[in-house]
Amino acid sequence: MSGEPTIAEARAAREAARRRRALARRRLAVRLMAGTLALMALSFGALVPPPATPGAGEQATATWASLRFPKPPPQAPAPLVQQIAALGASFNGRAGIAVRDLEGGWTAAHDGAALYPQQSVSKLWVAISVLDAVDRGALTLDDPIIVRRDDLSIFHQPIRDHVGRQGYETTVGALLESAATRSDNAANDVLMRLVGGPDQVRAVMTEKALGAISLGDEERYFQTRIAGLDWRPEFSFGRSFWRARAAMPQEIRRQALEAYLQNPADGATPEALVAALDRLQAGDLLSPESTAHLLGLLAASQTGPKRLGGGLAEGWRLAHKTGTGQVLGARATGYNDVGLLTAPDGRTYAVAVLIAETEAPIPERQALMQAVTRAVIEQHQEFAPLPADEDGLALESLETAEAGADLNLRSGFPAPSPRP
């Protein structure tokens, strides 16, 4: 016999190899299936959502049902907005105006976010710093103080007439009254030094977050710099300051004044001023006693009776502070009045009219301020606040909306003139 396998043996070998290959395939399939089942078991918890919590649907529904939309921002009456814009645009000079309704929360303004020189309006922030020190117990209004000749300032300073060689004995409260009601520069400078100087007043302003309101230096240093001069003690007496200023080259003085107007150290925006007056009235800046005291002083102000106060109607009251800057030729600067205008029914408006520069004569400047006062009074009398629903949304009837849509400026208010 040869060594070659028979046909039957070869067939049996091939069949055995086929069975081994089939068995290997079945084993591989079993292993793959087992792995797949294991992976499915591991991921089953992640694929299947957790059981529903009873009431979950109701909770989500309740959350959506209780969702309340925010109240819309209060809007100033359109006729007043138009009048304020017309008055500011038609004035012969750069004027900023802001009116804020303390109850309604709206503000109407012309150039309300630009910086304007405050001049003696800044005495408000010195007064707040003094009363803040009173609230903290660092001072009392009855504390005695002696004002000496070297404490005196420049320009308007009524207490100078009382300061002799031995000085003038007074109190913190009396100085505060003179600074607030008569815009006494010397009284204001002494008070500023008493609380720690300009930096301390600025610190109080920052602490109380007064916004876009700045403070210059003591009046005697501040005003001489505006004129392009350095302070000298003799400027407190007689006409020495006026003579020194007149002797300066006009171009140097003009450049100093221009630099001040471009970047006033005492700059403030009309909108920030009315917002600060709002907070003062609300008692956010001082204790109730100090708030009442300062508001009383502002109501007793003796300066600028023909500015905002010249437009008052019967029964209306004004608590205010004026400011007046320097004049160069026909150019007047820093002619201001800010205050709280209260209606007979008690509703109060904070008003600021700031004239950065103008060649208009004083009666025209006063007429602008009086027109703003009259505009506020007329809108208060003619446009009562809209009723509100329980969500605080204003409910205005279609008839009211249509009637007010095409209102023109009332007579007596100039229309805006195009700027060059």
CSV table of C-alpha atoms in Angstrom, one decimal:
chain,number,residue,atom,x,y,z
A,1,MET,CA,0.0,0.0,0.0
A,2,SER,CA,1.2,3.4,-0.7
A,3,GLY,CA,1.4,6.3,1.9
A,4,GLU,CA,-1.4,8.3,0.1
A,5,PRO,CA,-4.7,8.6,2.1
A,6,THR,CA,-7.7,6.9,0.6
A,7,ILE,CA,-10.6,8.9,-0.7
A,8,ALA,CA,-12.6,8.0,2.4
A,9,GLU,CA,-9.8,9.2,4.7
A,10,ALA,CA,-9.4,12.5,2.9
A,11,ARG,CA,-13.2,13.1,3.1
A,12,ALA,CA,-13.2,12.4,6.8
A,13,ALA,CA,-10.3,14.8,7.4
A,14,ARG,CA,-12.0,17.6,5.5
A,15,GLU,CA,-15.3,17.0,7.5
A,16,ALA,CA,-13.4,17.1,10.8
A,17,ALA,CA,-11.7,20.4,9.8
A,18,ARG,CA,-15.1,21.9,8.9
A,19,ARG,CA,-16.6,20.9,12.2
A,20,ARG,CA,-13.6,22.5,14.1
A,21,ARG,CA,-14.1,25.8,12.1
A,22,ALA,CA,-17.9,25.8,12.8
A,23,LEU,CA,-17.3,25.2,16.5
A,24,ALA,CA,-14.8,28.1,16.6
A,25,ARG,CA,-17.3,30.3,14.9
A,26,ARG,CA,-20.1,29.3,17.4
A,27,ARG,CA,-17.8,30.0,20.4
A,28,LEU,CA,-16.8,33.4,19.0
A,29,ALA,CA,-20.5,34.3,18.4
A,30,VAL,CA,-21.3,33.2,22.0
A,31,ARG,CA,-18.6,35.4,23.4
A,32,LEU,CA,-19.7,38.4,21.3
A,33,MET,CA,-23.2,38.0,22.4
A,34,ALA,CA,-22.2,37.8,26.0
A,35,GLY,CA,-20.2,41.0,25.7
A,36,THR,CA,-23.1,42.8,24.1
A,37,LEU,CA,-25.5,41.7,26.8
A,38,ALA,CA,-23.1,42.9,29.5
A,39,LEU,CA,-22.7,46.4,27.9
A,40,MET,CA,-26.5,46.6,27.6
A,41,ALA,CA,-26.9,45.7,31.2
A,42,LEU,CA,-24.4,48.4,32.3
A,43,SER,CA,-26.0,51.1,30.3
A,44,PHE,CA,-29.6,50.2,31.1
A,45,GLY,CA,-29.7,52.5,34.1
A,46,ALA,CA,-28.6,55.5,32.0
A,47,LEU,CA,-31.0,54.7,29.2
A,48,VAL,CA,-34.1,54.3,31.2
A,49,PRO,CA,-35.5,57.5,32.9
A,50,PRO,CA,-36.0,57.4,36.6
A,51,PRO,CA,-39.5,56.8,37.9
A,52,ALA,CA,-41.7,59.9,37.8
A,53,THR,CA,-42.1,61.8,41.1
A,54,PRO,CA,-45.7,62.3,42.0
A,55,GLY,CA,-46.8,65.9,41.4
A,56,ALA,CA,-43.7,66.8,39.3
A,57,GLY,CA,-45.8,67.9,36.4
A,58,GLU,CA,-48.0,70.0,38.6
A,59,GLN,CA,-44.9,71.7,40.1
A,60,ALA,CA,-43.5,72.7,36.7
A,61,THR,CA,-46.9,74.0,35.7
A,62,ALA,CA,-47.2,76.0,38.9
A,63,THR,CA,-43.7,77.5,38.2
A,64,TRP,CA,-44.6,78.7,34.8
A,65,ALA,CA,-48.0,79.9,36.0
A,66,SER,CA,-46.4,82.1,38.7
A,67,LEU,CA,-43.8,83.6,36.3
A,68,ARG,CA,-44.2,87.4,36.3
A,69,PHE,CA,-42.7,89.7,33.7
A,70,PRO,CA,-40.6,92.6,34.9
A,71,LYS,CA,-42.3,96.0,35.1
A,72,PRO,CA,-41.5,98.3,32.2
A,73,PRO,CA,-39.3,101.3,33.0
A,74,PRO,CA,-41.3,104.4,33.8
A,75,GLN,CA,-41.7,106.8,30.9
A,76,ALA,CA,-41.8,110.6,31.2
A,77,PRO,CA,-44.8,112.3,29.8
A,78,ALA,CA,-44.2,112.9,26.1
A,79,PRO,CA,-45.3,116.6,26.1
A,80,LEU,CA,-42.9,117.3,28.9
A,81,VAL,CA,-40.1,115.5,27.1
A,82,GLN,CA,-40.8,117.6,24.0
A,83,GLN,CA,-40.8,120.8,26.0
A,84,ILE,CA,-37.6,120.1,27.8
A,85,ALA,CA,-35.9,119.2,24.5
A,86,ALA,CA,-37.2,122.4,22.8
A,87,LEU,CA,-36.1,124.7,25.7
A,88,GLY,CA,-32.6,123.2,25.8
A,89,ALA,CA,-32.1,123.2,22.0
A,90,SER,CA,-33.4,126.7,21.4
A,91,PHE,CA,-31.4,128.3,24.2
A,92,ASN,CA,-28.5,130.6,23.2
A,93,GLY,CA,-25.8,128.6,24.9
A,94,ARG,CA,-25.0,125.2,26.2
A,95,ALA,CA,-27.7,124.1,28.7
A,96,GLY,CA,-28.4,120.8,30.4
A,97,ILE,CA,-31.8,120.1,31.9
A,98,ALA,CA,-33.2,117.2,33.9
A,99,VAL,CA,-36.6,116.7,35.6
A,100,ARG,CA,-37.2,113.6,37.8
A,101,ASP,CA,-40.6,112.6,39.2
A,102,LEU,CA,-39.7,111.2,42.7
A,103,GLU,CA,-42.9,109.2,42.9
A,104,GLY,CA,-43.2,108.0,39.3
A,105,GLY,CA,-39.5,107.3,38.9
A,106,TRP,CA,-39.1,108.8,35.4
A,107,THR,CA,-36.7,111.4,34.2
A,108,ALA,CA,-37.0,113.8,31.3
A,109,ALA,CA,-33.8,115.4,30.2
A,110,HIS,CA,-32.0,117.5,27.6
A,111,ASP,CA,-28.2,116.7,27.4
A,112,GLY,CA,-28.7,115.0,30.7
A,113,ALA,CA,-25.7,112.8,30.6
A,114,ALA,CA,-23.1,115.5,29.8
A,115,LEU,CA,-20.8,117.1,32.4
A,116,TYR,CA,-21.6,120.7,33.4
A,117,PRO,CA,-19.8,123.0,35.9
A,118,GLN,CA,-21.6,123.0,39.2
A,119,GLN,CA,-20.1,126.1,40.8
A,120,SER,CA,-21.8,126.6,44.2
A,121,VAL,CA,-24.2,123.8,43.6
A,122,SER,CA,-21.3,121.7,45.0
A,123,LYS,CA,-21.9,123.3,48.4
A,124,LEU,CA,-24.6,120.6,48.7
A,125,TRP,CA,-22.0,117.9,48.9
A,126,VAL,CA,-20.0,119.8,51.6
A,127,ALA,CA,-23.2,120.2,53.6
A,128,ILE,CA,-24.0,116.4,53.2
A,129,SER,CA,-20.4,115.7,54.4
A,130,VAL,CA,-20.9,117.9,57.5
A,131,LEU,CA,-24.2,116.3,58.4
A,132,ASP,CA,-22.8,112.9,57.8
A,133,ALA,CA,-20.2,113.7,60.4
A,134,VAL,CA,-23.0,114.8,62.7
A,135,ASP,CA,-24.8,111.5,62.1
A,136,ARG,CA,-21.6,109.7,63.0
A,137,GLY,CA,-21.1,111.7,66.2
A,138,ALA,CA,-17.9,113.3,65.0
A,139,LEU,CA,-19.5,116.8,65.1
A,140,THR,CA,-22.5,118.6,66.4
A,141,LEU,CA,-24.2,121.6,64.9
A,142,ASP,CA,-23.6,123.4,68.2
A,143,ASP,CA,-19.9,122.9,68.2
A,144,PRO,CA,-18.2,126.4,68.6
A,145,ILE,CA,-15.7,127.5,66.0
A,146,ILE,CA,-13.7,130.7,65.4
A,147,VAL,CA,-13.3,132.0,61.9
A,148,ARG,CA,-10.1,134.1,61.5
A,149,ARG,CA,-9.1,136.5,58.7
A,150,ASP,CA,-6.8,133.9,57.1
A,151,ASP,CA,-9.8,131.5,56.9
A,152,LEU,CA,-11.6,133.9,54.5
A,153,SER,CA,-12.2,133.1,50.8
A,154,ILE,CA,-13.1,134.9,47.6
A,155,PHE,CA,-16.1,136.4,46.0
A,156,HIS,CA,-19.4,136.2,47.9
A,157,GLN,CA,-18.7,135.6,51.7
A,158,PRO,CA,-21.2,137.4,54.0
A,159,ILE,CA,-19.4,136.3,57.2
A,160,ARG,CA,-16.4,138.4,56.2
A,161,ASP,CA,-18.1,141.5,57.6
A,162,HIS,CA,-18.1,139.8,61.1
A,163,VAL,CA,-14.5,138.7,61.1
A,164,GLY,CA,-12.3,141.2,63.1
A,165,ARG,CA,-8.8,141.0,64.3
A,166,GLN,CA,-9.8,138.6,67.0
A,167,GLY,CA,-11.8,136.4,64.7
A,168,TYR,CA,-15.5,135.6,64.6
A,169,GLU,CA,-17.0,133.2,67.1
A,170,THR,CA,-19.7,131.1,65.6
A,171,THR,CA,-21.0,127.5,65.4
A,172,VAL,CA,-20.9,124.7,62.9
A,173,GLY,CA,-24.6,125.1,62.4
A,174,ALA,CA,-24.4,128.8,61.7
A,175,LEU,CA,-21.7,128.2,59.1
A,176,LEU,CA,-23.8,125.5,57.5
A,177,GLU,CA,-26.8,127.8,57.3
A,178,SER,CA,-24.7,130.6,55.8
A,179,ALA,CA,-23.2,128.3,53.2
A,180,ALA,CA,-26.5,126.7,52.2
A,181,THR,CA,-28.9,129.7,52.3
A,182,ARG,CA,-26.5,132.5,51.2
A,183,SER,CA,-23.9,130.5,49.3
A,184,ASP,CA,-21.2,131.9,51.6
A,185,ASN,CA,-17.8,130.8,50.1
A,186,ALA,CA,-15.8,131.4,53.3
A,187,ALA,CA,-18.3,129.5,55.4
A,188,ASN,CA,-18.2,126.6,52.9
A,189,ASP,CA,-14.3,126.6,52.9
A,190,VAL,CA,-14.2,126.5,56.7
A,191,LEU,CA,-16.6,123.6,56.8
A,192,MET,CA,-14.7,121.7,54.1
A,193,ARG,CA,-11.5,122.0,56.1
A,194,LEU,CA,-13.4,121.1,59.3
A,195,VAL,CA,-14.5,117.7,57.9
A,196,GLY,CA,-11.1,116.8,56.5
A,197,GLY,CA,-10.7,118.7,53.3
A,198,PRO,CA,-11.8,118.1,49.7
A,199,ASP,CA,-10.6,114.5,49.7
A,200,GLN,CA,-12.8,113.6,52.7
A,201,VAL,CA,-15.8,115.2,51.0
A,202,ARG,CA,-15.0,113.2,47.9
A,203,ALA,CA,-14.8,110.1,50.0
A,204,VAL,CA,-18.2,110.7,51.5
A,205,MET,CA,-19.6,111.2,48.0
A,206,THR,CA,-18.0,108.0,46.8
A,207,GLU,CA,-19.4,106.1,49.9
A,208,LYS,CA,-22.9,107.4,49.1
A,209,ALA,CA,-22.5,106.5,45.4
A,210,LEU,CA,-23.7,109.8,44.1
A,211,GLY,CA,-22.7,108.9,40.5
A,212,ALA,CA,-21.4,111.4,38.0
A,213,ILE,CA,-20.9,114.2,40.4
A,214,SER,CA,-17.4,115.6,41.2
A,215,LEU,CA,-16.0,118.2,43.6
A,216,GLY,CA,-13.3,120.8,43.1
A,217,ASP,CA,-11.2,122.4,45.8
A,218,GLU,CA,-11.9,125.1,48.4
A,219,GLU,CA,-13.5,128.1,46.6
A,220,ARG,CA,-10.4,130.3,47.1
A,221,TYR,CA,-8.1,127.9,45.3
A,222,PHE,CA,-10.7,126.7,42.8
A,223,GLN,CA,-11.8,130.1,41.6
A,224,THR,CA,-8.4,131.6,41.3
A,225,ARG,CA,-7.3,128.6,39.1
A,226,ILE,CA,-10.3,129.2,36.8
A,227,ALA,CA,-9.0,132.7,36.4
A,228,GLY,CA,-5.5,131.5,35.6
A,229,LEU,CA,-4.1,132.9,38.9
A,230,ASP,CA,-2.6,131.4,42.1
A,231,TRP,CA,-4.3,132.1,45.4
A,232,ARG,CA,-3.0,135.0,47.5
A,233,PRO,CA,-4.5,135.9,51.0
A,234,GLU,CA,-5.0,139.5,49.9
A,235,PHE,CA,-7.6,138.3,47.4
A,236,SER,CA,-10.1,138.0,50.4
A,237,PHE,CA,-10.2,141.8,50.8
A,238,GLY,CA,-11.3,144.7,48.8
A,239,ARG,CA,-11.0,144.5,45.0
A,240,SER,CA,-7.5,143.0,44.9
A,241,PHE,CA,-8.6,139.8,43.1
A,242,TRP,CA,-10.5,141.8,40.5
A,243,ARG,CA,-7.5,144.0,39.9
A,244,ALA,CA,-5.1,141.0,39.6
A,245,ARG,CA,-7.5,139.3,37.2
A,246,ALA,CA,-8.0,142.4,35.0
A,247,ALA,CA,-4.2,142.8,34.8
A,248,MET,CA,-3.7,139.4,33.3
A,249,PRO,CA,-3.3,138.9,29.5
A,250,GLN,CA,-6.8,138.1,28.2
A,251,GLU,CA,-5.5,135.1,26.2
A,252,ILE,CA,-4.1,133.5,29.3
A,253,ARG,CA,-7.3,134.0,31.1
A,254,ARG,CA,-9.3,132.7,28.2
A,255,GLN,CA,-7.2,129.6,28.0
A,256,ALA,CA,-7.7,128.9,31.7
A,257,LEU,CA,-11.4,129.4,31.5
A,258,GLU,CA,-11.6,127.2,28.4
A,259,ALA,CA,-9.6,124.4,30.1
A,260,TYR,CA,-12.1,124.5,33.0
A,261,LEU,CA,-15.1,124.3,30.8
A,262,GLN,CA,-13.7,121.4,28.8
A,263,ASN,CA,-13.0,119.4,31.9
A,264,PRO,CA,-14.6,120.9,35.0
A,265,ALA,CA,-13.2,119.7,38.3
A,266,ASP,CA,-16.6,120.2,39.8
A,267,GLY,CA,-18.5,118.6,36.8
A,268,ALA,CA,-21.8,116.9,37.2
A,269,THR,CA,-24.5,115.6,34.9
A,270,PRO,CA,-28.0,116.9,35.2
A,271,GLU,CA,-29.4,113.4,35.5
A,272,ALA,CA,-27.0,112.5,38.4
A,273,LEU,CA,-28.0,115.7,40.2
A,274,VAL,CA,-31.7,115.0,40.1
A,275,ALA,CA,-31.0,111.4,41.1
A,276,ALA,CA,-29.0,112.6,44.1
A,277,LEU,CA,-31.8,115.0,45.1
A,278,ASP,CA,-34.3,112.1,44.9
A,279,ARG,CA,-32.2,110.1,47.3
A,280,LEU,CA,-31.7,113.1,49.6
A,281,GLN,CA,-35.5,113.5,49.8
A,282,ALA,CA,-36.0,109.8,50.3
A,283,GLY,CA,-33.6,109.8,53.3
A,284,ASP,CA,-31.1,107.5,51.6
A,285,LEU,CA,-28.1,109.9,52.2
A,286,LEU,CA,-28.5,111.1,55.8
A,287,SER,CA,-30.4,110.4,59.0
A,288,PRO,CA,-34.0,111.6,59.2
A,289,GLU,CA,-33.0,114.5,61.4
A,290,SER,CA,-30.1,115.6,59.2
A,291,THR,CA,-32.3,115.1,56.0
A,292,ALA,CA,-35.0,117.4,57.4
A,293,HIS,CA,-32.4,119.9,58.5
A,294,LEU,CA,-30.8,120.2,55.1
A,295,LEU,CA,-34.1,120.3,53.2
A,296,GLY,CA,-35.1,123.1,55.5
A,297,LEU,CA,-32.0,125.0,54.7
A,298,LEU,CA,-32.5,124.6,51.0
A,299,ALA,CA,-36.1,125.7,51.3
A,300,ALA,CA,-34.8,128.9,53.1
A,301,SER,CA,-32.3,129.7,50.3
A,302,GLN,CA,-32.0,133.4,49.6
A,303,THR,CA,-30.1,133.2,46.4
A,304,GLY,CA,-31.4,133.2,42.8
A,305,PRO,CA,-35.1,133.9,43.6
A,306,LYS,CA,-35.8,134.6,39.9
A,307,ARG,CA,-34.2,131.3,38.6
A,308,LEU,CA,-36.3,128.2,39.1
A,309,GLY,CA,-38.4,130.0,41.8
A,310,GLY,CA,-39.4,132.6,39.3
A,311,GLY,CA,-41.8,130.2,37.6
A,312,LEU,CA,-43.6,128.9,40.7
A,313,ALA,CA,-47.4,128.8,40.8
A,314,GLU,CA,-49.6,129.3,43.8
A,315,GLY,CA,-49.2,126.6,46.4
A,316,TRP,CA,-45.9,125.2,44.9
A,317,ARG,CA,-42.7,125.2,47.0
A,318,LEU,CA,-39.0,125.0,46.0
A,319,ALA,CA,-36.0,123.9,48.0
A,320,HIS,CA,-32.9,124.7,45.9
A,321,LYS,CA,-29.2,125.5,45.6
A,322,THR,CA,-27.8,127.9,43.0
A,323,GLY,CA,-24.4,128.2,41.4
A,324,THR,CA,-22.8,131.1,39.5
A,325,GLY,CA,-19.4,131.0,37.7
A,326,GLN,CA,-17.1,133.6,36.3
A,327,VAL,CA,-17.7,136.0,33.3
A,328,LEU,CA,-15.2,136.8,30.6
A,329,GLY,CA,-16.4,139.6,28.3
A,330,ALA,CA,-19.9,138.6,27.2
A,331,ARG,CA,-19.3,135.0,28.1
A,332,ALA,CA,-21.0,133.8,31.3
A,333,THR,CA,-20.3,130.4,32.7
A,334,GLY,CA,-21.8,128.1,35.3
A,335,TYR,CA,-25.2,129.7,35.8
A,336,ASN,CA,-27.2,127.0,37.6
A,337,ASP,CA,-30.1,126.1,39.8
A,338,VAL,CA,-31.1,122.7,41.1
A,339,GLY,CA,-33.8,121.9,43.6
A,340,LEU,CA,-36.9,120.0,44.7
A,341,LEU,CA,-40.2,121.3,43.4
A,342,THR,CA,-43.2,120.3,45.4
A,343,ALA,CA,-46.8,120.5,44.3
A,344,PRO,CA,-49.7,121.4,46.6
A,345,ASP,CA,-50.7,117.8,46.7
A,346,GLY,CA,-47.2,116.8,47.9
A,347,ARG,CA,-45.9,115.2,44.7
A,348,THR,CA,-42.2,116.3,44.3
A,349,TYR,CA,-40.0,116.7,41.3
A,350,ALA,CA,-36.2,117.1,41.3
A,351,VAL,CA,-35.1,119.7,38.8
A,352,ALA,CA,-31.7,120.7,37.5
A,353,VAL,CA,-31.0,123.5,35.0
A,354,LEU,CA,-27.3,124.0,34.3
A,355,ILE,CA,-25.9,126.6,31.9
A,356,ALA,CA,-22.3,125.8,31.1
A,357,GLU,CA,-21.7,128.9,29.0
A,358,THR,CA,-23.7,131.5,27.2
A,359,GLU,CA,-23.7,135.1,26.0
A,360,ALA,CA,-27.4,135.4,26.8
A,361,PRO,CA,-28.2,138.2,29.3
A,362,ILE,CA,-29.3,137.3,32.8
A,363,PRO,CA,-33.0,137.8,32.1
A,364,GLU,CA,-32.9,135.2,29.3
A,365,ARG,CA,-31.0,132.7,31.5
A,366,GLN,CA,-33.6,133.2,34.2
A,367,ALA,CA,-36.4,132.8,31.7
A,368,LEU,CA,-35.1,129.4,30.7
A,369,MET,CA,-35.2,128.2,34.3
A,370,GLN,CA,-38.6,129.7,34.9
A,371,ALA,CA,-39.9,128.0,31.7
A,372,VAL,CA,-38.7,124.6,33.0
A,373,THR,CA,-40.5,125.2,36.3
A,374,ARG,CA,-43.7,126.1,34.5
A,375,ALA,CA,-43.4,123.1,32.2
A,376,VAL,CA,-43.2,120.8,35.2
A,377,ILE,CA,-46.2,122.5,36.9
A,378,GLU,CA,-48.3,122.3,33.7
A,379,GLN,CA,-47.6,118.6,33.1
A,380,HIS,CA,-48.5,117.9,36.7
A,381,GLN,CA,-51.8,119.7,36.4
A,382,GLU,CA,-52.8,118.4,33.0
A,383,PHE,CA,-51.4,114.9,32.9
A,384,ALA,CA,-52.3,113.0,36.0
A,385,PRO,CA,-50.4,109.7,36.6
A,386,LEU,CA,-51.9,106.7,34.8
A,387,PRO,CA,-53.6,104.0,36.9
A,388,ALA,CA,-51.7,100.8,37.4
A,389,ASP,CA,-53.0,97.2,37.6
A,390,GLU,CA,-51.9,94.8,40.3
A,391,ASP,CA,-48.8,93.9,38.3
A,392,GLY,CA,-47.6,97.5,38.2
A,393,LEU,CA,-48.4,97.8,34.4
A,394,ALA,CA,-49.8,101.2,33.3
A,395,LEU,CA,-53.3,100.9,31.9
A,396,GLU,CA,-53.8,103.6,29.3
A,397,SER,CA,-57.1,103.8,27.4
A,398,LEU,CA,-57.1,103.9,23.6
A,399,GLU,CA,-58.7,107.3,23.8
A,400,THR,CA,-56.0,108.7,26.0
A,401,ALA,CA,-53.2,107.3,23.8
A,402,GLU,CA,-54.7,108.8,20.7
A,403,ALA,CA,-55.3,112.1,22.3
A,404,GLY,CA,-51.7,112.4,23.4
A,405,ALA,CA,-50.1,111.0,20.2
A,406,ASP,CA,-50.1,114.2,18.2
A,407,LEU,CA,-49.7,116.8,21.0
A,408,ASN,CA,-47.7,119.9,19.9
A,409,LEU,CA,-45.8,122.1,22.2
A,410,ARG,CA,-48.0,124.5,24.1
A,411,SER,CA,-47.8,128.2,23.4
A,412,GLY,CA,-45.0,130.0,25.1
A,413,PHE,CA,-42.4,127.3,24.5
A,414,PRO,CA,-40.0,127.9,21.6
A,415,ALA,CA,-39.6,125.2,19.0
A,416,PRO,CA,-36.1,123.6,18.6
A,417,SER,CA,-33.9,125.5,16.2
A,418,PRO,CA,-31.3,123.7,14.1
A,419,ARG,CA,-27.8,123.7,15.4
A,420,PRO,CA,-25.1,124.9,13.0
